[in-house]
Amino acid sequence: MSTPPLEPRCADFADRVRDSFARQGAMQTLGASLGLVAPGAVDIKLPWAVGLTQQHGFLHAGMVATALDSACGYAGFTLMAADAAVLTIEFKINLLAPAKGERFRMEGRVLKPGRTITVCEGRAFAIDGSQEKLIATMGCTLMAVTGRDNIQG
């Protein structure tokens, strides 16, 4: 069974994502950068850094969750109306393996877009050389927020 392609409601969705991402202090703190930005899909790249690790040298689970949440949020944001901002209202993460790698790729993918509520799936990969290993998955629910002066794109 194939699903129809996801259609953005805003022609400049990629610029909106890049502008919003640039304003995120959390992503700057992590040293994260955007990779893929497409309708319903965003990848965030993250280098390994000692300041992001837990006591065994693995990327801390909180850092994995933070980057996956942003990947899912921006994936949903690609499909939202021009006057909408995005907020996460729920997520669940499954940590499948230690986050050990030279760098990491966090994928956010929209499963079910909606006018107000969007459901996404996230996957985190640890990368060593050319080898990728799935280290975490996330289920994420987002809300499109409109009409609030203090919450903008």
PDB file of C-alpha atoms in Angstrom:
ATOM      1  CA  MET A   1       0.000   0.000   0.000  1.00  0.00           C
ATOM      2  CA  SER A   2       1.471   3.356  -0.987  1.00  0.00           C
ATOM      3  CA  THR A   3       0.699   6.680   0.603  1.00  0.00           C
ATOM      4  CA  PRO A   4       0.161   9.859  -1.395  1.00  0.00           C
ATOM      5  CA  PRO A   5       2.999  12.410  -1.328  1.00  0.00           C
ATOM      6  CA  LEU A   6       2.808  14.964   1.455  1.00  0.00           C
ATOM      7  CA  GLU A   7       1.970  18.470   0.266  1.00  0.00           C
ATOM      8  CA  PRO A   8       3.258  21.557   2.113  1.00  0.00           C
ATOM      9  CA  ARG A   9       0.694  24.290   2.803  1.00  0.00           C
ATOM     10  CA  CYS A  10       3.373  26.946   2.522  1.00  0.00           C
ATOM     11  CA  ALA A  11       5.554  27.347  -0.592  1.00  0.00           C
ATOM     12  CA  ASP A  12       8.577  28.579   1.390  1.00  0.00           C
ATOM     13  CA  PHE A  13       8.447  25.755   3.967  1.00  0.00           C
ATOM     14  CA  ALA A  14      12.185  24.998   3.670  1.00  0.00           C
ATOM     15  CA  ASP A  15      13.176  28.611   4.364  1.00  0.00           C
ATOM     16  CA  ARG A  16      10.766  28.722   7.329  1.00  0.00           C
ATOM     17  CA  VAL A  17      12.388  25.577   8.771  1.00  0.00           C
ATOM     18  CA  ARG A  18      15.919  26.926   8.277  1.00  0.00           C
ATOM     19  CA  ASP A  19      15.023  30.296   9.832  1.00  0.00           C
ATOM     20  CA  SER A  20      13.358  28.692  12.849  1.00  0.00           C
ATOM     21  CA  PHE A  21      16.204  26.187  13.299  1.00  0.00           C
ATOM     22  CA  ALA A  22      18.729  29.052  13.286  1.00  0.00           C
ATOM     23  CA  ARG A  23      16.894  30.619  16.240  1.00  0.00           C
ATOM     24  CA  GLN A  24      17.040  27.450  18.359  1.00  0.00           C
ATOM     25  CA  GLY A  25      19.605  27.908  21.086  1.00  0.00           C
ATOM     26  CA  ALA A  26      19.353  24.237  22.030  1.00  0.00           C
ATOM     27  CA  MET A  27      20.413  23.072  18.572  1.00  0.00           C
ATOM     28  CA  GLN A  28      23.282  25.589  18.554  1.00  0.00           C
ATOM     29  CA  THR A  29      24.407  24.313  21.958  1.00  0.00           C
ATOM     30  CA  LEU A  30      24.435  20.732  20.631  1.00  0.00           C
ATOM     31  CA  GLY A  31      26.369  21.754  17.504  1.00  0.00           C
ATOM     32  CA  ALA A  32      23.519  20.390  15.377  1.00  0.00           C
ATOM     33  CA  SER A  33      22.885  21.264  11.743  1.00  0.00           C
ATOM     34  CA  LEU A  34      20.110  20.639   9.256  1.00  0.00           C
ATOM     35  CA  GLY A  35      20.437  17.966   6.623  1.00  0.00           C
ATOM     36  CA  LEU A  36      17.429  16.951   4.550  1.00  0.00           C
ATOM     37  CA  VAL A  37      14.484  19.374   4.535  1.00  0.00           C
ATOM     38  CA  ALA A  38      11.582  18.052   2.428  1.00  0.00           C
ATOM     39  CA  PRO A  39       7.791  17.967   2.802  1.00  0.00           C
ATOM     40  CA  GLY A  40       7.151  15.830   5.881  1.00  0.00           C
ATOM     41  CA  ALA A  41      10.821  14.947   6.392  1.00  0.00           C
ATOM     42  CA  VAL A  42      13.731  16.589   8.209  1.00  0.00           C
ATOM     43  CA  ASP A  43      17.147  15.231   9.173  1.00  0.00           C
ATOM     44  CA  ILE A  44      19.345  16.801  11.834  1.00  0.00           C
ATOM     45  CA  LYS A  45      23.068  16.062  11.932  1.00  0.00           C
ATOM     46  CA  LEU A  46      24.931  16.048  15.209  1.00  0.00           C
ATOM     47  CA  PRO A  47      28.647  15.512  15.851  1.00  0.00           C
ATOM     48  CA  TRP A  48      29.898  13.553  18.844  1.00  0.00           C
ATOM     49  CA  ALA A  49      31.253  15.943  21.471  1.00  0.00           C
ATOM     50  CA  VAL A  50      32.518  15.159  24.965  1.00  0.00           C
ATOM     51  CA  GLY A  51      30.245  17.848  26.438  1.00  0.00           C
ATOM     52  CA  LEU A  52      27.175  15.899  25.233  1.00  0.00           C
ATOM     53  CA  THR A  53      28.104  12.533  26.757  1.00  0.00           C
ATOM     54  CA  GLN A  54      27.139  10.598  29.812  1.00  0.00           C
ATOM     55  CA  GLN A  55      29.613   8.893  32.159  1.00  0.00           C
ATOM     56  CA  HIS A  56      30.466   6.044  29.722  1.00  0.00           C
ATOM     57  CA  GLY A  57      31.259   8.329  26.797  1.00  0.00           C
ATOM     58  CA  PHE A  58      28.017   7.660  24.917  1.00  0.00           C
ATOM     59  CA  LEU A  59      25.891  10.540  23.668  1.00  0.00           C
ATOM     60  CA  HIS A  60      23.523  11.238  26.566  1.00  0.00           C
ATOM     61  CA  ALA A  61      19.937   9.996  26.091  1.00  0.00           C
ATOM     62  CA  GLY A  62      18.683  13.516  26.782  1.00  0.00           C
ATOM     63  CA  MET A  63      20.703  14.822  23.834  1.00  0.00           C
ATOM     64  CA  VAL A  64      19.335  12.069  21.587  1.00  0.00           C
ATOM     65  CA  ALA A  65      15.782  12.902  22.697  1.00  0.00           C
ATOM     66  CA  THR A  66      16.310  16.641  22.203  1.00  0.00           C
ATOM     67  CA  ALA A  67      17.617  16.287  18.651  1.00  0.00           C
ATOM     68  CA  LEU A  68      14.961  13.709  17.708  1.00  0.00           C
ATOM     69  CA  ASP A  69      12.216  15.949  19.089  1.00  0.00           C
ATOM     70  CA  SER A  70      13.473  18.813  16.920  1.00  0.00           C
ATOM     71  CA  ALA A  71      13.725  16.575  13.831  1.00  0.00           C
ATOM     72  CA  CYS A  72      10.125  15.448  14.313  1.00  0.00           C
ATOM     73  CA  GLY A  73       8.943  18.968  15.088  1.00  0.00           C
ATOM     74  CA  TYR A  74      10.502  20.398  11.962  1.00  0.00           C
ATOM     75  CA  ALA A  75       9.204  17.523   9.833  1.00  0.00           C
ATOM     76  CA  GLY A  76       5.692  18.451  10.965  1.00  0.00           C
ATOM     77  CA  PHE A  77       6.418  22.164  10.538  1.00  0.00           C
ATOM     78  CA  THR A  78       7.187  21.610   6.820  1.00  0.00           C
ATOM     79  CA  LEU A  79       3.496  20.818   6.297  1.00  0.00           C
ATOM     80  CA  MET A  80       1.942  23.532   8.474  1.00  0.00           C
ATOM     81  CA  ALA A  81       0.237  26.704   7.282  1.00  0.00           C
ATOM     82  CA  ALA A  82       2.270  29.900   6.881  1.00  0.00           C
ATOM     83  CA  ASP A  83       0.739  31.435  10.029  1.00  0.00           C
ATOM     84  CA  ALA A  84       1.408  28.366  12.222  1.00  0.00           C
ATOM     85  CA  ALA A  85       4.145  27.624  14.730  1.00  0.00           C
ATOM     86  CA  VAL A  86       4.861  24.146  16.053  1.00  0.00           C
ATOM     87  CA  LEU A  87       4.996  22.752  19.582  1.00  0.00           C
ATOM     88  CA  THR A  88       5.494  19.176  20.739  1.00  0.00           C
ATOM     89  CA  ILE A  89       2.659  17.933  22.926  1.00  0.00           C
ATOM     90  CA  GLU A  90       3.920  14.399  23.556  1.00  0.00           C
ATOM     91  CA  PHE A  91       6.759  12.044  22.723  1.00  0.00           C
ATOM     92  CA  LYS A  92       7.987   8.588  23.626  1.00  0.00           C
ATOM     93  CA  ILE A  93      11.505   7.433  22.967  1.00  0.00           C
ATOM     94  CA  ASN A  94      12.898   3.907  22.754  1.00  0.00           C
ATOM     95  CA  LEU A  95      16.642   3.704  23.331  1.00  0.00           C
ATOM     96  CA  LEU A  96      17.768   0.645  21.367  1.00  0.00           C
ATOM     97  CA  ALA A  97      21.560   0.756  21.666  1.00  0.00           C
ATOM     98  CA  PRO A  98      24.258   2.929  23.233  1.00  0.00           C
ATOM     99  CA  ALA A  99      24.702   6.168  21.284  1.00  0.00           C
ATOM    100  CA  LYS A 100      28.299   5.499  20.283  1.00  0.00           C
ATOM    101  CA  GLY A 101      29.552   7.055  17.065  1.00  0.00           C
ATOM    102  CA  GLU A 102      31.603   9.760  15.392  1.00  0.00           C
ATOM    103  CA  ARG A 103      28.392  11.555  14.469  1.00  0.00           C
ATOM    104  CA  PHE A 104      24.637  11.079  14.500  1.00  0.00           C
ATOM    105  CA  ARG A 105      21.687  11.521  12.150  1.00  0.00           C
ATOM    106  CA  MET A 106      18.233  12.168  13.548  1.00  0.00           C
ATOM    107  CA  GLU A 107      15.332  11.608  11.153  1.00  0.00           C
ATOM    108  CA  GLY A 108      11.876  13.093  11.635  1.00  0.00           C
ATOM    109  CA  ARG A 109       9.091  11.805   9.379  1.00  0.00           C
ATOM    110  CA  VAL A 110       5.409  12.742   9.332  1.00  0.00           C
ATOM    111  CA  LEU A 111       3.118   9.735   9.624  1.00  0.00           C
ATOM    112  CA  LYS A 112      -0.215  11.601   9.744  1.00  0.00           C
ATOM    113  CA  PRO A 113      -0.454  15.329   9.046  1.00  0.00           C
ATOM    114  CA  GLY A 114      -3.390  17.315  10.327  1.00  0.00           C
ATOM    115  CA  ARG A 115      -4.595  20.893  10.477  1.00  0.00           C
ATOM    116  CA  THR A 116      -3.990  21.052  14.254  1.00  0.00           C
ATOM    117  CA  ILE A 117      -2.419  17.723  15.334  1.00  0.00           C
ATOM    118  CA  THR A 118       0.376  15.942  13.454  1.00  0.00           C
ATOM    119  CA  VAL A 119       1.875  12.551  14.305  1.00  0.00           C
ATOM    120  CA  CYS A 120       5.541  11.872  13.513  1.00  0.00           C
ATOM    121  CA  GLU A 121       8.107   9.135  13.853  1.00  0.00           C
ATOM    122  CA  GLY A 122      11.763   9.679  14.627  1.00  0.00           C
ATOM    123  CA  ARG A 123      14.811   7.491  14.166  1.00  0.00           C
ATOM    124  CA  ALA A 124      18.308   8.163  15.462  1.00  0.00           C
ATOM    125  CA  PHE A 125      21.398   6.647  13.880  1.00  0.00           C
ATOM    126  CA  ALA A 126      24.972   6.510  15.165  1.00  0.00           C
ATOM    127  CA  ILE A 127      27.501   6.778  12.349  1.00  0.00           C
ATOM    128  CA  ASP A 128      31.073   5.439  12.372  1.00  0.00           C
ATOM    129  CA  GLY A 129      32.786   5.847   9.011  1.00  0.00           C
ATOM    130  CA  SER A 130      30.222   4.565   6.520  1.00  0.00           C
ATOM    131  CA  GLN A 131      28.424   2.334   9.049  1.00  0.00           C
ATOM    132  CA  GLU A 132      25.053   3.472  10.448  1.00  0.00           C
ATOM    133  CA  LYS A 133      23.393   1.855  13.435  1.00  0.00           C
ATOM    134  CA  LEU A 134      19.834   2.511  14.612  1.00  0.00           C
ATOM    135  CA  ILE A 135      20.094   3.607  18.245  1.00  0.00           C
ATOM    136  CA  ALA A 136      16.664   5.068  19.050  1.00  0.00           C
ATOM    137  CA  THR A 137      13.124   5.534  17.803  1.00  0.00           C
ATOM    138  CA  MET A 138      10.574   8.141  18.785  1.00  0.00           C
ATOM    139  CA  GLY A 139       6.835   8.597  18.464  1.00  0.00           C
ATOM    140  CA  CYS A 140       5.955  12.297  18.553  1.00  0.00           C
ATOM    141  CA  THR A 141       2.710  14.283  18.528  1.00  0.00           C
ATOM    142  CA  LEU A 142       2.782  17.935  17.489  1.00  0.00           C
ATOM    143  CA  MET A 143       0.363  20.829  17.601  1.00  0.00           C
ATOM    144  CA  ALA A 144       0.097  23.676  15.096  1.00  0.00           C
ATOM    145  CA  VAL A 145      -0.200  26.901  17.092  1.00  0.00           C
ATOM    146  CA  THR A 146      -1.796  29.985  15.555  1.00  0.00           C
ATOM    147  CA  GLY A 147      -2.931  33.352  16.830  1.00  0.00           C
ATOM    148  CA  ARG A 148      -0.455  33.677  19.704  1.00  0.00           C
ATOM    149  CA  ASP A 149       1.836  36.698  19.584  1.00  0.00           C
ATOM    150  CA  ASN A 150       4.508  35.045  21.738  1.00  0.00           C
ATOM    151  CA  ILE A 151       4.671  31.825  19.661  1.00  0.00           C
ATOM    152  CA  GLN A 152       5.717  32.394  16.060  1.00  0.00           C
ATOM    153  CA  GLY A 153       7.168  30.063  13.374  1.00  0.00           C
TER     154      GLY A 153
END
